[in-house]
Short mmCIF file of C-alpha atoms in Angstrom, two decimals:
data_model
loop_
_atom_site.label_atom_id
_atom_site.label_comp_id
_atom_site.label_asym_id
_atom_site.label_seq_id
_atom_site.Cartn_x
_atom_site.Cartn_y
_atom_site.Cartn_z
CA UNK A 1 36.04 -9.54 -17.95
CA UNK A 2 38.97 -6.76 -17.61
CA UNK A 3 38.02 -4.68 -15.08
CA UNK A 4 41.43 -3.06 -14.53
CA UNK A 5 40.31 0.14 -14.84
CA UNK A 6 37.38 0.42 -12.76
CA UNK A 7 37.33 1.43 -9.45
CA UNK A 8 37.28 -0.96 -6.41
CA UNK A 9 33.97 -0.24 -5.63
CA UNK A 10 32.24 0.01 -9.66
CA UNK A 11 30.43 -2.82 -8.95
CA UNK A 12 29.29 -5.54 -5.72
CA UNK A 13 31.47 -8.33 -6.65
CA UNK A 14 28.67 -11.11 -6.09
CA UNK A 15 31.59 -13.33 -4.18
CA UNK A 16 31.80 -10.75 -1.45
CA UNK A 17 35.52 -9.57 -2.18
CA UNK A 18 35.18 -6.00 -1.89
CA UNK A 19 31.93 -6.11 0.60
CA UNK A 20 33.79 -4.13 3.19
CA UNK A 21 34.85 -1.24 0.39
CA UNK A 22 30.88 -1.32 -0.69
CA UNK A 23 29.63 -1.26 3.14
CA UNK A 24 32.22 1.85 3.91
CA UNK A 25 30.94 3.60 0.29
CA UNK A 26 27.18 3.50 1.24
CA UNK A 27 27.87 4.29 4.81
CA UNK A 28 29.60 7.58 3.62
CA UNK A 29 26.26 8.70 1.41
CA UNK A 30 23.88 7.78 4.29
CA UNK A 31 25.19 9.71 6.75
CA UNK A 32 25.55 12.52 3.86
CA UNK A 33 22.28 11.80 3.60
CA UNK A 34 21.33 11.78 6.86
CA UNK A 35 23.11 14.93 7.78
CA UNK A 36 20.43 16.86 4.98
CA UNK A 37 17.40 15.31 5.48
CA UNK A 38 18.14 15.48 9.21
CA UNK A 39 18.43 19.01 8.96
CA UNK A 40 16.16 19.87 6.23
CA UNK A 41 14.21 22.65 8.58
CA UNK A 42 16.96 24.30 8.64
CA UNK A 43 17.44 24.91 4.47
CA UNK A 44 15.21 26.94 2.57
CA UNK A 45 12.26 24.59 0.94
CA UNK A 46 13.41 26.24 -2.35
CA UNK A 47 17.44 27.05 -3.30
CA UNK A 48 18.15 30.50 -3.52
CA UNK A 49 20.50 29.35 -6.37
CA UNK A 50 21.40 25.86 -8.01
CA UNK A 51 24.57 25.11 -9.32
CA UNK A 52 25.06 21.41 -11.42
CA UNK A 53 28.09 19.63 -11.28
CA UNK A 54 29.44 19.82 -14.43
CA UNK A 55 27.88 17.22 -17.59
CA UNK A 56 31.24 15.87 -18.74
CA UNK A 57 32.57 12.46 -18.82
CA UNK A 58 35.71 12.51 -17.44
CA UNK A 59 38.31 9.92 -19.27
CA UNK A 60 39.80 8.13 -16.18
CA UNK A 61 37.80 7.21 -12.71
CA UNK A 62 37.02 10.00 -10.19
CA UNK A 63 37.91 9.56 -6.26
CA UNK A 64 34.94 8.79 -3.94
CA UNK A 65 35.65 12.10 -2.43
CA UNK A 66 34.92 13.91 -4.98
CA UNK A 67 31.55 12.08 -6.16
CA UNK A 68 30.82 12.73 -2.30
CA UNK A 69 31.49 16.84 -2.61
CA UNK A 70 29.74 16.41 -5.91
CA UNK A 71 26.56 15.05 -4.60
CA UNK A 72 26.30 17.60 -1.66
CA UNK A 73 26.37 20.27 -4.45
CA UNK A 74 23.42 18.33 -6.16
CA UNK A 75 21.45 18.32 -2.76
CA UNK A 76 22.15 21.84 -1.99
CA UNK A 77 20.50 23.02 -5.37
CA UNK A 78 17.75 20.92 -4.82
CA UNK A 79 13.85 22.00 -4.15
CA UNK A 80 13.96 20.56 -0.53
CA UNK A 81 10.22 18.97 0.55
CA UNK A 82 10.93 17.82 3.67
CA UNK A 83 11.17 21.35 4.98
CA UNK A 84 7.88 21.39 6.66
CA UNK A 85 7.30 24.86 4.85
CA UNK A 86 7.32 23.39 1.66
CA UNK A 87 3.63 23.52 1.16
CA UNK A 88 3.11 24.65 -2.58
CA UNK A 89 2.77 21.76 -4.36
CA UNK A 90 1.83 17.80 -4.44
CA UNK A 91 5.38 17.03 -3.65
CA UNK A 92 6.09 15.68 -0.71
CA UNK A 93 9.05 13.84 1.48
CA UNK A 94 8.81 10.40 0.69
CA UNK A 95 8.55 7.29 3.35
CA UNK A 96 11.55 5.96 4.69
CA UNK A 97 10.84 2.61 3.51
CA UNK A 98 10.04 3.82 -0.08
CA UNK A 99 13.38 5.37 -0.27
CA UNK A 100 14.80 1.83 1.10
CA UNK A 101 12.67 0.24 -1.49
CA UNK A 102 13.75 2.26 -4.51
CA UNK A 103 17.78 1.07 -2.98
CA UNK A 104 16.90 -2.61 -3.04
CA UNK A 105 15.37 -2.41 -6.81
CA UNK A 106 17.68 -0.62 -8.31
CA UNK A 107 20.25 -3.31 -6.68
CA UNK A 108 18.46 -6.18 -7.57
CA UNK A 109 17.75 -4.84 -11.32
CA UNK A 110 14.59 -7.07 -11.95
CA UNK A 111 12.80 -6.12 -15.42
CA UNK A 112 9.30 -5.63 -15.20
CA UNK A 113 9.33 -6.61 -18.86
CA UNK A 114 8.66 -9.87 -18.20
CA UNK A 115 7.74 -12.41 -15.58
CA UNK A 116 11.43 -14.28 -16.27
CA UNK A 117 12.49 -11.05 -15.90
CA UNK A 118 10.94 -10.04 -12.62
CA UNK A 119 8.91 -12.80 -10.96
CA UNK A 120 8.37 -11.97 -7.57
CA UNK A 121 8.04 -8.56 -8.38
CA UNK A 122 5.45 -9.26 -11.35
CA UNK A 123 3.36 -11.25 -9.06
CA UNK A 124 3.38 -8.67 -6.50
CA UNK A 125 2.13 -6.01 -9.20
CA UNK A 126 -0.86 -8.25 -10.05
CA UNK A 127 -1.75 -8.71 -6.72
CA UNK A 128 -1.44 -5.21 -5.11
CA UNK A 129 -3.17 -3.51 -8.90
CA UNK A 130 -5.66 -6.43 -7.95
CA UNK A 131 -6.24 -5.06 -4.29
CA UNK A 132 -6.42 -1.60 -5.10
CA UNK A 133 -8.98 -2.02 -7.67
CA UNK A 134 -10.92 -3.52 -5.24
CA UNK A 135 -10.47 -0.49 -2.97
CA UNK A 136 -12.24 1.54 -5.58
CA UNK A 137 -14.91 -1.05 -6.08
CA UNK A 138 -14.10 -1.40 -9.81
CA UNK A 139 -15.28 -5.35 -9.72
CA UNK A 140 -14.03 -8.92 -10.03
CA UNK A 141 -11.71 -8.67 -13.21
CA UNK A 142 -10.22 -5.93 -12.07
CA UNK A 143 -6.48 -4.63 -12.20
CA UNK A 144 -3.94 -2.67 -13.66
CA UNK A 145 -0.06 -2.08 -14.28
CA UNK A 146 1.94 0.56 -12.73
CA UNK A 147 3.20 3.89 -14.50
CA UNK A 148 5.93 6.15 -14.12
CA UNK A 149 3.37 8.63 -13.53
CA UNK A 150 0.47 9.77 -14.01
CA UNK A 151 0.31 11.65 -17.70
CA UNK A 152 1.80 7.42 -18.81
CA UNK A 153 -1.25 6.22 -16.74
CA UNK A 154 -3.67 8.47 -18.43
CA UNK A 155 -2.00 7.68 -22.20
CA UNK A 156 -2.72 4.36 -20.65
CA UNK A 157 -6.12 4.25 -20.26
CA UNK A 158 -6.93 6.58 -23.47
CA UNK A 159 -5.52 3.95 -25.66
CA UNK A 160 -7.81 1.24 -24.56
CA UNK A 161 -10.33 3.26 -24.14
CA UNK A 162 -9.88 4.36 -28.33
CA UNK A 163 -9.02 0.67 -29.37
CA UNK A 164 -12.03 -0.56 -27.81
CA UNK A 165 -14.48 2.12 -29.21
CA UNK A 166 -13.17 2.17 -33.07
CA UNK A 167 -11.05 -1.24 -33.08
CA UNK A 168 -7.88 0.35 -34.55
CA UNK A 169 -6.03 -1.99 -32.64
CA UNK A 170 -4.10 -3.56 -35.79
CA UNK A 171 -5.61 -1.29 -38.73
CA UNK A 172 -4.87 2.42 -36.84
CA UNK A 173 -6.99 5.87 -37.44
CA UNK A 174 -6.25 6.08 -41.19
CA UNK A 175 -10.12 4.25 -42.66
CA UNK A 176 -11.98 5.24 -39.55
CA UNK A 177 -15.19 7.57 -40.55
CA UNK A 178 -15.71 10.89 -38.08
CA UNK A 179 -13.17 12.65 -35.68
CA UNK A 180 -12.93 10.70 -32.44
CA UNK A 181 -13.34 13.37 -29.63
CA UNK A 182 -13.27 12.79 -25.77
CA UNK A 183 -14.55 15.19 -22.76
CA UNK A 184 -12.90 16.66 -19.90
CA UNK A 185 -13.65 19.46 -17.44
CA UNK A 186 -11.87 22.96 -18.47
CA UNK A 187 -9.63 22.42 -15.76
CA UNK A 188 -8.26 18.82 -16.24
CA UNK A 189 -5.26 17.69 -16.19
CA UNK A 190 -2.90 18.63 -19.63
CA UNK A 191 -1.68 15.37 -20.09
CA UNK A 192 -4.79 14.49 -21.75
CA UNK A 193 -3.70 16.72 -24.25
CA UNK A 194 -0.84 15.16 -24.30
CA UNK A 195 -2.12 11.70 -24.66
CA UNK A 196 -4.61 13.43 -27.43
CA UNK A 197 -1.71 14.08 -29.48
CA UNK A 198 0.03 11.01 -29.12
CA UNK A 199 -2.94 9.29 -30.08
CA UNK A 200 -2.95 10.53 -33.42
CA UNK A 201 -6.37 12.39 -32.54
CA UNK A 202 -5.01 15.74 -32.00
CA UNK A 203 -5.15 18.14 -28.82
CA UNK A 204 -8.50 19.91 -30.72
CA UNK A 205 -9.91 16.05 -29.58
CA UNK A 206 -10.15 17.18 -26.17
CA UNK A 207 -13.58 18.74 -25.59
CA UNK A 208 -13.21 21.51 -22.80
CA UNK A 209 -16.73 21.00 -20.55
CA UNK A 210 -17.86 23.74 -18.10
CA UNK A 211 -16.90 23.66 -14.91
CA UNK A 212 -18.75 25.31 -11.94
CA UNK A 213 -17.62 28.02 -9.30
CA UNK A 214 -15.95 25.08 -7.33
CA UNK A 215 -14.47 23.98 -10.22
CA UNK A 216 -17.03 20.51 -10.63
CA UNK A 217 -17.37 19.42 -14.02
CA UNK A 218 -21.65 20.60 -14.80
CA UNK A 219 -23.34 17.43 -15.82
CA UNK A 220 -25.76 19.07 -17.89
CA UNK A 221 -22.67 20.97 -19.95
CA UNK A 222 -21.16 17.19 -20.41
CA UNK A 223 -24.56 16.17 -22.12
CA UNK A 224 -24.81 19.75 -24.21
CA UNK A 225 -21.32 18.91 -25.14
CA UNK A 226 -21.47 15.46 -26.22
CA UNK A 227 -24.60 16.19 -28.34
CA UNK A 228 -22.87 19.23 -30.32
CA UNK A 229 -19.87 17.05 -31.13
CA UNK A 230 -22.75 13.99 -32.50
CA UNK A 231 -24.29 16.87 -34.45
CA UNK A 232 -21.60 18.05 -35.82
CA UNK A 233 -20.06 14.63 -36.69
CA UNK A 234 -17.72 13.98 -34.23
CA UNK A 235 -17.67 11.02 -32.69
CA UNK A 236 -17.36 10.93 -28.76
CA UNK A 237 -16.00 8.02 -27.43
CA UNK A 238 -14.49 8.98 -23.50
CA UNK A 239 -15.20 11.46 -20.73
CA UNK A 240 -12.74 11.93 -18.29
CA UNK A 241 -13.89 12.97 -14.93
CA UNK A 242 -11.50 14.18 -12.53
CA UNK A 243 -11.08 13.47 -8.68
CA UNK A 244 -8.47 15.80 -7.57
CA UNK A 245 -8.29 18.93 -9.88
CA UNK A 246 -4.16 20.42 -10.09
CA UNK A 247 -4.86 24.00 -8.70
CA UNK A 248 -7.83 23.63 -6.44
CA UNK A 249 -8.56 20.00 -5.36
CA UNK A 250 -11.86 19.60 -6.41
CA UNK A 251 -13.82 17.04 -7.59
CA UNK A 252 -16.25 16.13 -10.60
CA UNK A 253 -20.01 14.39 -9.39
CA UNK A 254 -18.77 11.20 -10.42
CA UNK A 255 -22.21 9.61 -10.17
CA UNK A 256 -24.16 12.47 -12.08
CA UNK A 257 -21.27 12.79 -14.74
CA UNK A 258 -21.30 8.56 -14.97
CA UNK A 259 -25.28 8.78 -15.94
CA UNK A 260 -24.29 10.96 -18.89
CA UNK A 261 -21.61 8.26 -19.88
CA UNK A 262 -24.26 5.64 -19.80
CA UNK A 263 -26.59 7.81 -22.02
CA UNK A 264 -24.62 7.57 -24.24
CA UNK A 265 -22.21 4.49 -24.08
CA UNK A 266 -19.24 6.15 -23.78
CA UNK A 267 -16.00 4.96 -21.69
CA UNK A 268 -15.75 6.57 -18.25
CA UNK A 269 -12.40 7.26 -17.12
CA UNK A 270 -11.60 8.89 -13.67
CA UNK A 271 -8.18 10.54 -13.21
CA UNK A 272 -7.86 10.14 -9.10
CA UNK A 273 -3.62 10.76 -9.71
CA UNK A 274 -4.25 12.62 -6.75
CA UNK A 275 -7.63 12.30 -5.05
CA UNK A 276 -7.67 8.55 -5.33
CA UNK A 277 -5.46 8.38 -2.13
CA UNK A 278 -9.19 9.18 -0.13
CA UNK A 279 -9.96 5.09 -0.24
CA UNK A 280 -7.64 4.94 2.77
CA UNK A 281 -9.30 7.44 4.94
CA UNK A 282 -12.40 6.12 6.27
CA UNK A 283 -13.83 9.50 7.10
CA UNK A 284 -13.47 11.27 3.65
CA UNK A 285 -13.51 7.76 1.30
CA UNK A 286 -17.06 8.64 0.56
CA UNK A 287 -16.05 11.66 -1.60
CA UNK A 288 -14.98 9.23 -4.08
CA UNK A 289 -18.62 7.95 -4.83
CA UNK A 290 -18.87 6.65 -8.19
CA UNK A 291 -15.59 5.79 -9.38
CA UNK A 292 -16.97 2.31 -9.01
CA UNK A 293 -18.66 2.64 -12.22
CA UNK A 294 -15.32 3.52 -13.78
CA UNK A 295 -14.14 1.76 -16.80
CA UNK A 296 -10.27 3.08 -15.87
CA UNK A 297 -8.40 5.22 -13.14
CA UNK A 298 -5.46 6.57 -12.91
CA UNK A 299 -4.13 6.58 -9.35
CA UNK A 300 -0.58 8.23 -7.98
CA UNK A 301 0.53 7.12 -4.28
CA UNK A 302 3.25 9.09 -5.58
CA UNK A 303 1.65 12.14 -4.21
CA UNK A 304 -0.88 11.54 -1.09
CA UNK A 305 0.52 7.91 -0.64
CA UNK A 306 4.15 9.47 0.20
CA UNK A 307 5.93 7.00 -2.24
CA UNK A 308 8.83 7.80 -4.13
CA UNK A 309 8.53 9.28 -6.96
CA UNK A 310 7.67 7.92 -9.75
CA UNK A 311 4.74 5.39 -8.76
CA UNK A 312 1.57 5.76 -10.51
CA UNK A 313 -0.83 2.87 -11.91
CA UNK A 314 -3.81 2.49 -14.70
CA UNK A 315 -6.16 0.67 -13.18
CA UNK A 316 -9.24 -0.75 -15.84
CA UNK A 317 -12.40 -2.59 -14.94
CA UNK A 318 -12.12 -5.54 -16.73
CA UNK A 319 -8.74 -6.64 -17.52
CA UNK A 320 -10.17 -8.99 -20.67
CA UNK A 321 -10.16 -5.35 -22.49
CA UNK A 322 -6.64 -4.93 -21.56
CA UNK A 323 -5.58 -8.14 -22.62
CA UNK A 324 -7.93 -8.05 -25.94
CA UNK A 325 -7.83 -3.95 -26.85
CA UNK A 326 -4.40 -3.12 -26.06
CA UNK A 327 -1.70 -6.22 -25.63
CA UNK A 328 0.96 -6.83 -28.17
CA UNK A 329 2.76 -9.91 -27.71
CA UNK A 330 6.74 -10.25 -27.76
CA UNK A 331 7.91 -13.78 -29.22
CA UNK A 332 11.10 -13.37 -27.28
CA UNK A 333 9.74 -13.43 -23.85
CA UNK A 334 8.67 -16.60 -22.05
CA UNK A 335 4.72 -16.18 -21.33
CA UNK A 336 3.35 -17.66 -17.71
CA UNK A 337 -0.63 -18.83 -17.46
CA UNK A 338 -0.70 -17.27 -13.88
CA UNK A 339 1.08 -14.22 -14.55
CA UNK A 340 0.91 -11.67 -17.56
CA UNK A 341 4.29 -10.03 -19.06
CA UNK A 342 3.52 -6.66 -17.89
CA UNK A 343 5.61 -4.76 -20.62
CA UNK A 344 2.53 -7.16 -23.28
CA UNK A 345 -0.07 -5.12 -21.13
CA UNK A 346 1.51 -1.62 -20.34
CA UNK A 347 2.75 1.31 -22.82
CA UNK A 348 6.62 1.08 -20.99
CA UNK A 349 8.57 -1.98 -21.73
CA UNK A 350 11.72 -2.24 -19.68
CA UNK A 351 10.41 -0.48 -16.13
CA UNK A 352 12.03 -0.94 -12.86
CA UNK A 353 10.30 -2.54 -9.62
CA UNK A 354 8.62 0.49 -8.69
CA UNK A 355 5.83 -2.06 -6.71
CA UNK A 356 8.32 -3.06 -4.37
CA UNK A 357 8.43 0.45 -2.78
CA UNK A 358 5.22 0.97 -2.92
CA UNK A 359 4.18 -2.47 -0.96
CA UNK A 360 6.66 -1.69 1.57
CA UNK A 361 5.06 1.66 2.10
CA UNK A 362 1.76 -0.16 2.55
CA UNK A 363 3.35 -2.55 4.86
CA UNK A 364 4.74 0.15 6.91
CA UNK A 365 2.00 2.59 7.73
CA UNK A 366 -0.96 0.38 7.13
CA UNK A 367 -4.53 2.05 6.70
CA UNK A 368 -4.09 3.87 10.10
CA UNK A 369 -1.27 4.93 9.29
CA UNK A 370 -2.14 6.38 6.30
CA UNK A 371 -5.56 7.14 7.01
CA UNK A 372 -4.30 9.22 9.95
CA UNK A 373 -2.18 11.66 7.55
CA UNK A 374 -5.12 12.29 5.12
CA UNK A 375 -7.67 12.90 8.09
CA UNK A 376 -4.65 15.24 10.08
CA UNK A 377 -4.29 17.30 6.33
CA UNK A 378 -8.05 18.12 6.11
CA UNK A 379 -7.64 19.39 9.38
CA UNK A 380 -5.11 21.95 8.44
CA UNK A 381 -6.60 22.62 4.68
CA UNK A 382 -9.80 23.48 7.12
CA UNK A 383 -7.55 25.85 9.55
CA UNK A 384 -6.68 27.56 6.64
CA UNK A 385 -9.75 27.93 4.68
CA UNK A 386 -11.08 29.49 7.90
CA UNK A 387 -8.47 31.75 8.35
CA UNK A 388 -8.86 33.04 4.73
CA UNK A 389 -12.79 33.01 5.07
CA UNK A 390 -12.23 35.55 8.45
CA UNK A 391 -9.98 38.68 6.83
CA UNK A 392 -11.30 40.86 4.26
CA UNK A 393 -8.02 41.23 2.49
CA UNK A 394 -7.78 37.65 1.36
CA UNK A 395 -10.29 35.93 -0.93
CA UNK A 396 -10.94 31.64 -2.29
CA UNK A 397 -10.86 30.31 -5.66
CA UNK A 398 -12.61 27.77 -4.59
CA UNK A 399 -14.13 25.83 -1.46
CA UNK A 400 -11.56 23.65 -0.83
CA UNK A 401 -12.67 19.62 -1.12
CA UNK A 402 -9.38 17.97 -0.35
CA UNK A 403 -5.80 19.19 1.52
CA UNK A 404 -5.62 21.68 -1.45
CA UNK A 405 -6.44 25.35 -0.49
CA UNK A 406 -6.37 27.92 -3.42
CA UNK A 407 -6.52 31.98 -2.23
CA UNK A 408 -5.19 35.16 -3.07
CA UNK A 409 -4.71 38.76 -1.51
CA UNK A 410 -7.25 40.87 -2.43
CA UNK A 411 -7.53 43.95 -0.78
CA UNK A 412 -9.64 46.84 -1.30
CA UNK A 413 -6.96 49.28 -1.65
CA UNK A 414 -5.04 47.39 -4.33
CA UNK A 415 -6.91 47.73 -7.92
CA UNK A 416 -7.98 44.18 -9.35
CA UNK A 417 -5.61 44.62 -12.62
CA UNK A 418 -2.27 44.92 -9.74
CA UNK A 419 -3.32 42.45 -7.96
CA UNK A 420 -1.80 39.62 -9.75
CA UNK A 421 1.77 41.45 -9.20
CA UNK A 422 0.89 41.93 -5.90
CA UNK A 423 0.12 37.81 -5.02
CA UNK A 424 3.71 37.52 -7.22
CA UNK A 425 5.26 39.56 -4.63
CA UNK A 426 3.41 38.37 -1.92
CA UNK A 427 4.55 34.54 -2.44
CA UNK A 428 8.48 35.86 -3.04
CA UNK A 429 7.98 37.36 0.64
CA UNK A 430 6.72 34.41 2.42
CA UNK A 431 9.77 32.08 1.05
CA UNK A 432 12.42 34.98 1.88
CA UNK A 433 11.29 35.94 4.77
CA UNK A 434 8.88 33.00 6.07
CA UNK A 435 10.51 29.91 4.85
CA UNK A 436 7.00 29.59 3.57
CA UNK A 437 6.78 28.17 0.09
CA UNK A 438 3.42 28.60 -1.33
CA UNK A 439 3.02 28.37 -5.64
CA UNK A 440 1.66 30.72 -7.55
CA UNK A 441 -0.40 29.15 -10.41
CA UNK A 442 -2.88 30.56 -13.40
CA UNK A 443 -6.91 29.87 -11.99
CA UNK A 444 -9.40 31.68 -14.18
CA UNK A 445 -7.16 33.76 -16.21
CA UNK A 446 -5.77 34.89 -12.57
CA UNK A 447 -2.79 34.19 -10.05
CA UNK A 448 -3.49 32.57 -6.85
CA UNK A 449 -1.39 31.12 -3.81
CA UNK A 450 -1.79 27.67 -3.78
CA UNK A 451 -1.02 25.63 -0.33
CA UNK A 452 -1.16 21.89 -0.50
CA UNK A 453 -0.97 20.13 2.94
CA UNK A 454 1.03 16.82 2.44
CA UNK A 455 4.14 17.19 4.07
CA UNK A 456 3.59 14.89 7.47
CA UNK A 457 5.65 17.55 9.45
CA UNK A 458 3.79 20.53 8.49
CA UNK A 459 1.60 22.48 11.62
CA UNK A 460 -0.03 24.94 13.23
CA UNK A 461 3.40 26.39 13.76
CA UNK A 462 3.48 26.81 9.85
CA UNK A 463 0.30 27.86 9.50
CA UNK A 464 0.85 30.96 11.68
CA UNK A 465 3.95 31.71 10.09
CA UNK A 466 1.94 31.90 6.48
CA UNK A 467 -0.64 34.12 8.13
CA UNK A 468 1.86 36.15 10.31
CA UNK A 469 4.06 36.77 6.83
CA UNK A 470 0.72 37.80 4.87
CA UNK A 471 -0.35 40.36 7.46
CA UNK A 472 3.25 41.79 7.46
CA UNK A 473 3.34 42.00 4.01
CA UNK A 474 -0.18 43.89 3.14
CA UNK A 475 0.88 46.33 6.27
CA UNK A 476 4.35 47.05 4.39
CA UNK A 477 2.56 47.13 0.63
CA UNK A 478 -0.65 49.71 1.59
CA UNK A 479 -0.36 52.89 0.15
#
């Protein structure tokens, strides 16, 4: 082809003629690149303002240069996670080798449409999906595909889960008798909404089910719930238990909530997006109990695994129901006995080699390694729980069960109905002043400071900066 007017560099010339011009390109951006991340501490976690280059397409090639200038505008309006203080939500700085990983598939360009498409990376995919299951007991015909995250991963497992229970595989929704409803703590994760509506079952489908003061999913509510929908001619067919709530980090009684499923002969799935990461730590694995007897889970290293984003997986029992509830064949893709086409068996078609990065994270830290940053974040979600437990002015949401910890300002001397404001101004102090970034999300009809521990360079030296900032900031607010 005519490549006259492309640059020197548009593309690796696969004889090697313009290696030298491609080495000196990507040495430029890593030492950009190097020069932030190696001095994230030193940036805000959040941008005080963002500016984006501008969304034109210019009519003739830019200069190198100005890509470069362009790209440290892009990383100077960014949120910034590797600042140790970024502690407000379950983002996190990814591995090194993840980032490496993401470089090398992007390169290579593999299609995880298809095993002709992507066959080392396919049969990596099955295997890891394979392993992984097996970490969470889910049996011998177990597996899964990976996601670009974990609302895809949950749409995932919903659609089996409704082909299975109505066969509307081929037919759809339109002949079936009764509303299909499913069941879900009142403070699950949206994207089953989401996945409601895409469904063709509506977001009404979702039955809400009481949660307790720690925000656990009441077992007895699930039954109460599931028999109002049979009497009023619904027709449950799910519950979704949670491992890993958004806002607090708590988690449903798997086992309790799985003998309700069984009652009833309904499809358990367990969103673990975040919690699921616990299989690796050999001290707090056991919290997990029960999402052996899970039909699906959704699981997210890209959160307490530190992989790049995105990297999520649905993960089923038995893969036969996979294969048999969900897969639709494409005649123009070459089939293997050994190895499925993943885009036949997954709701994305053309994906990129997410697994690679991934793998090489597992590679890299290994269960210790991993295990060791779960175990060192419990420590510092328990610092902190303590610390709020010991002044009166501060106050949970809920006991914290992960690296999640959920707490407000409350003082005496500021009326409840202010005291929202007050936590709004409160979290706007500890990133100005602090370089503390806590969020500030909805709990209960009520705004809270959220921390989440993930970042692998947070301390005790953060820690006392929080606290210091929240004692300087009731001192300076009390009438």
């Amino acid at each position: 082809m005519n490549r006259s007017n492309s640059p020197e560099t548009g593309f690796i010339d696969p004889s090697g003629a313009n290696a030298e011009a491609i080495r000196d390109l990507t040495e430029d951006v890593l030492d950009q690149l190097l020069g932030q991340l190696g001095a994230a501490e030193k940036r805000s976690p959040l941008p005080d303002e963002s500016t984006a280059p501008t969304g034109t397409i210019p009519e003739s090639p830019r200069s190198q240069t100005d890509l470069l200038d362009d790209l440290e505008t892009i990383a100077a309006g960014s949120m910034n996670p590797a600042h140790p203080g970024y502690i407000g939500h379950m983002d996190t700085m990814p591995t090194t080798v993840s980032v490496l990983g993401d470089l090398v598939a992007s390169a290579v360009n593999n299609n995880m449409l298809s095993v002709e498409m992507s066959p080392v990376f396919s049969e990596l995919e099955v295997q890891l999906t394979e392993t992984i299951a097996s970490e969470f007991g889910l049996g011998p015909n177990a597996g899964g595909v990976l996601a670009s995250g974990g609302s895809l991963a949950n749409l995932h497992a919903l659609s089996v889960a409704r082909n299975q229970a109505f066969d509307v595989h081929d037919d759809g929704l339109a002949g079936l008798d009764g509303e299909p409803v499913l069941f879900a703590s009142d403070v699950a994760h949206t994207s089953l909404q989401k996945a409601a509506m895409l469904l063709g079952l509506g977001t009404d489908a979702v039955v809400a089910v009481e949660t307790n003061a720690n925000s656990r999913m009441k077992p007895s509510a699930l039954n109460q719930a599931v028999e109002q929908a049979e009497r009023d001619g619904r027709v449950p067919f799910c519950v979704v238990a949670t491992a890993g709530t958004t806002t607090t980090g708590n988690i449903d009684p798997l086992p309790a909530v799985r003998d309700v499923v069984d009652e009833h002969d309904l499809w358990f799935h367990v969103d673990a997006a975040y919690g699921g990461a616990l299989v690796f730590s050999e001290a707090e694995r056991d919290r997990l109990d029960g999402i052996e007897g899970a039909d699906s889970v959704t699981f997210n290293p890209q959160k307490w695994c530190y992989v790049a984003k995105t990297c999520a997986m649905a993960l089923f029992a038995d893969l036969d129901i996979l294969q048999e509830d969900f897969r639709v064949g494409a005649p123009y893709m070459r089939g293997d006995d050994a190895i499925p086409n993943l885009g036949e068996l997954s709701v994305q078609g053309t994906r990129r080699a997410e697994v690679l990065k991934l793998w090489l994270t597992f590679q890299h830290l290994g269960r210790e390694g991993l295990g060791q940053l779960i175990d060192e974040s419990y420590r510092l979600a328990a610092v902190i729980r303590d610390r709020v437990a010991d002044q009166d002015a501060l106050e949970l949401a809920s006991e914290p069960e992960m690296n999640i910890v959920c707490f407000r300002a409350a003082p005496d001397w500021c009326p409840p109905d202010e005291r929202d404001a007050l936590n709004g101004r409160l979290q706007r102090y500890l990133l100005s002043r602090q370089d503390v970034f806590v969020s500030l999300p909805t709990y209960r009809d009520t705004r809270w400071l959220r921390v989440v521990l993930l970042n692998p360079f947070t301390d005790k030296t953060t820690l006392d900066r929080l606290f210091d900032g929240i004692d300087l900031f009731l001192e300076a607010e009390r009438p």
